[in-house]
C-alpha positions as semicolon CSV with decimal commas, in nm:
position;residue;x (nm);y (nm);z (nm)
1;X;0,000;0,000;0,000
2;X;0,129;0,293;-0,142
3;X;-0,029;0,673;-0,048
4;X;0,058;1,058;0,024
5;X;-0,065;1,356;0,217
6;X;-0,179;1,653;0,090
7;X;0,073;1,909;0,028
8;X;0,159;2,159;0,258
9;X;0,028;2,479;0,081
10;X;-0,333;2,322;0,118
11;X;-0,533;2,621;0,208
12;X;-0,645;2,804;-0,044
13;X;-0,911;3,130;-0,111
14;X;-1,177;2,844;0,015
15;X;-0,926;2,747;0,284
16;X;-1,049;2,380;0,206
17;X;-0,953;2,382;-0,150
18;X;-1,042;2,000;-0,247
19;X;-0,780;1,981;-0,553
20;X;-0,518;2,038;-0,329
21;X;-0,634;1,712;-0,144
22;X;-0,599;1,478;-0,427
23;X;-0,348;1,251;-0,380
24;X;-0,222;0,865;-0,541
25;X;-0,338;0,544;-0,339
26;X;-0,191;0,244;-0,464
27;X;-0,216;-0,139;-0,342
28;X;-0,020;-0,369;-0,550
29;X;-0,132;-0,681;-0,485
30;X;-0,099;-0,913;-0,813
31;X;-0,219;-1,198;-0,656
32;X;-0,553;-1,069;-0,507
33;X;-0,667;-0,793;-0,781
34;X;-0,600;-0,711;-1,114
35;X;-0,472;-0,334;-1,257
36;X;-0,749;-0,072;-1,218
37;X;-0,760;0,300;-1,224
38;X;-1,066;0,411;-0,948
39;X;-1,151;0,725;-0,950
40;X;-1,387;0,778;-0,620
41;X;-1,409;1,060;-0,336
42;X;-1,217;0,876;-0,068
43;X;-0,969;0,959;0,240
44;X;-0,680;0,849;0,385
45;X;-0,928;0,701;0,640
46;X;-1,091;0,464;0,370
47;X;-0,761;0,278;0,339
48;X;-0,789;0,018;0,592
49;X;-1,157;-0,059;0,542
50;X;-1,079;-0,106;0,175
51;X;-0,780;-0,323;0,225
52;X;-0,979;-0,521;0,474
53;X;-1,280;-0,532;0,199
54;X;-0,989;-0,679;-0,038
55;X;-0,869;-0,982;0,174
56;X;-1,242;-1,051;0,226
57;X;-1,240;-1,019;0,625
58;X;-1,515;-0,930;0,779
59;X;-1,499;-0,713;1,075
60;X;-1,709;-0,449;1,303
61;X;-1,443;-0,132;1,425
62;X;-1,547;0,206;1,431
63;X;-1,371;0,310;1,115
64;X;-1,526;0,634;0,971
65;X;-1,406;0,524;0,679
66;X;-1,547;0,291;0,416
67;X;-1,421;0,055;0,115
68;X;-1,329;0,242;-0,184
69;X;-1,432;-0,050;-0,398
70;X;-1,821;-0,005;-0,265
71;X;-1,968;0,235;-0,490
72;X;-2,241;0,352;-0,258
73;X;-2,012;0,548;0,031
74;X;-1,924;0,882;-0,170
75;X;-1,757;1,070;0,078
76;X;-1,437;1,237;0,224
77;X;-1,298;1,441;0,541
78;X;-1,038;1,732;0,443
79;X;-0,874;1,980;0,724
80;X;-0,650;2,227;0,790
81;X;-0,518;2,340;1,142
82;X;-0,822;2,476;1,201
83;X;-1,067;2,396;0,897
84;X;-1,270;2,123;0,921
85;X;-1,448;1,946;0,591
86;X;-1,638;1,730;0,469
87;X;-1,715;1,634;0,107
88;X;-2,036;1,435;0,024
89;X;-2,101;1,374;-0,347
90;X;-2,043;1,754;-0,534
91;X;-2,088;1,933;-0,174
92;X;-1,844;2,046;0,088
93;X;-1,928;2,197;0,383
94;X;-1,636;2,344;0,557
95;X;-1,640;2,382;0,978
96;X;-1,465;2,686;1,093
97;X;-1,360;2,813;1,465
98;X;-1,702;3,028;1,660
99;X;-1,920;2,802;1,466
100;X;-1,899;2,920;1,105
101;X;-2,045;2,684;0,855
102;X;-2,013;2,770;0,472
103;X;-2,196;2,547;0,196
104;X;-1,978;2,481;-0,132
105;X;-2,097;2,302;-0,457
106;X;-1,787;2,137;-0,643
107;X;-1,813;2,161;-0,996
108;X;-1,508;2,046;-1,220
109;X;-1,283;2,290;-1,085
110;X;-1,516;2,543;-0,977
111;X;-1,630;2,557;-0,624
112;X;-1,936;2,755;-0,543
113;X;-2,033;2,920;-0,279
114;X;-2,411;2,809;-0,184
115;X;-2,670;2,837;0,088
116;X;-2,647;2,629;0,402
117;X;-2,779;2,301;0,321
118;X;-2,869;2,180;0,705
119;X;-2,864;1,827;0,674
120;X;-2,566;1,802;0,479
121;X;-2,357;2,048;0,788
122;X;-2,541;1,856;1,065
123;X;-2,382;1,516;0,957
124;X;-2,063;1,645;0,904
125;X;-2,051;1,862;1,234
126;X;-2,207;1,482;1,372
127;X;-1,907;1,302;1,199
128;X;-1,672;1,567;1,336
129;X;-1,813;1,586;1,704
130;X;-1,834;1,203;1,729
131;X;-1,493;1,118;1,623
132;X;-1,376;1,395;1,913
133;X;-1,589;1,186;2,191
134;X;-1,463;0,861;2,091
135;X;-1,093;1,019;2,098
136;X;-1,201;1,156;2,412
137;X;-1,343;0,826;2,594
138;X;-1,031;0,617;2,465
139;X;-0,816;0,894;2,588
140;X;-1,044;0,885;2,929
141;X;-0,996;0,509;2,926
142;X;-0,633;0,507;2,846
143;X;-0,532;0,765;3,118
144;X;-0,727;0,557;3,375
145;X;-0,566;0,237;3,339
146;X;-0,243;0,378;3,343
147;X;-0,322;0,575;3,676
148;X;-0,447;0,249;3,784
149;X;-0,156;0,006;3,703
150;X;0,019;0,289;3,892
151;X;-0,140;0,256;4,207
152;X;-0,082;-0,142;4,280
């Protein structure tokens, strides 16, 4: 498995210019699939579901991500230091510090500013806030089991 990050001049005058997230993902794996271009939204965070997906294992985990290779999740998380976004089909809605929301429609290369579209920032401000309590609990979790193997 073969992949990138973004490149370091990411923000742009949308501050989550989507281009500037494209990056390669390769998996050469003769033996299991054969030589295919895909071209679908996807994140880093897709890469372990899809491999998983590949070697046919079945498993439950939390992943926010999903398998590439199933054509029905059409989705992606971009961020900056303090950007958050989230790309659903030709929309982006981009999260930014004292609650600013802004609505974009992705078209070829043009992005487009648009109205809020509710349900489309309320599931990515629920992706967003979920992954931060999970992080949260395991870090909860984590930091009271060590406190505890301290104490016998």
């Amino acid at each position: 498995v073969i992949t990138a990050d973004h490149c370091a001049g990411s923000a742009g005058k949308v501050g989550l210019p989507p281009k500037k997230y494209h990056i390669p993902l390769i998996i050469y794996a003769p033996h299991i699939i054969q030589p295919n271009v895909i071209d679908a939204l996807s994140s880093q965070i897709d890469i372990a579901p899809t491999i998983l997906g590949l070697l046919n294992i079945s498993y439950e985990s939390r992943f926010f991500g999903n398998d590439i290779l199933d054509k029905k999740y059409q989705n992606a998380f971009i961020s900056t230091f303090q950007k958050l976004g989230y790309i659903e089909g030709n929309n982006l809605v981009v999260l930014s510090p004292s609650k600013i929301i802004e609505t974009y429609e992705l078209k070829n290369e043009d992005i487009i500013k648009t109205s809020n579209d509710e349900n489309l920032s309320k599931r990515a401000i629920s992706y967003y806030q979920s992954a931060y309590r999970m992080y949260k609990t395991i870090d909860t979790k984590a930091a009271s089991t060590k406190t505890d193997s301290n104490t016998q």
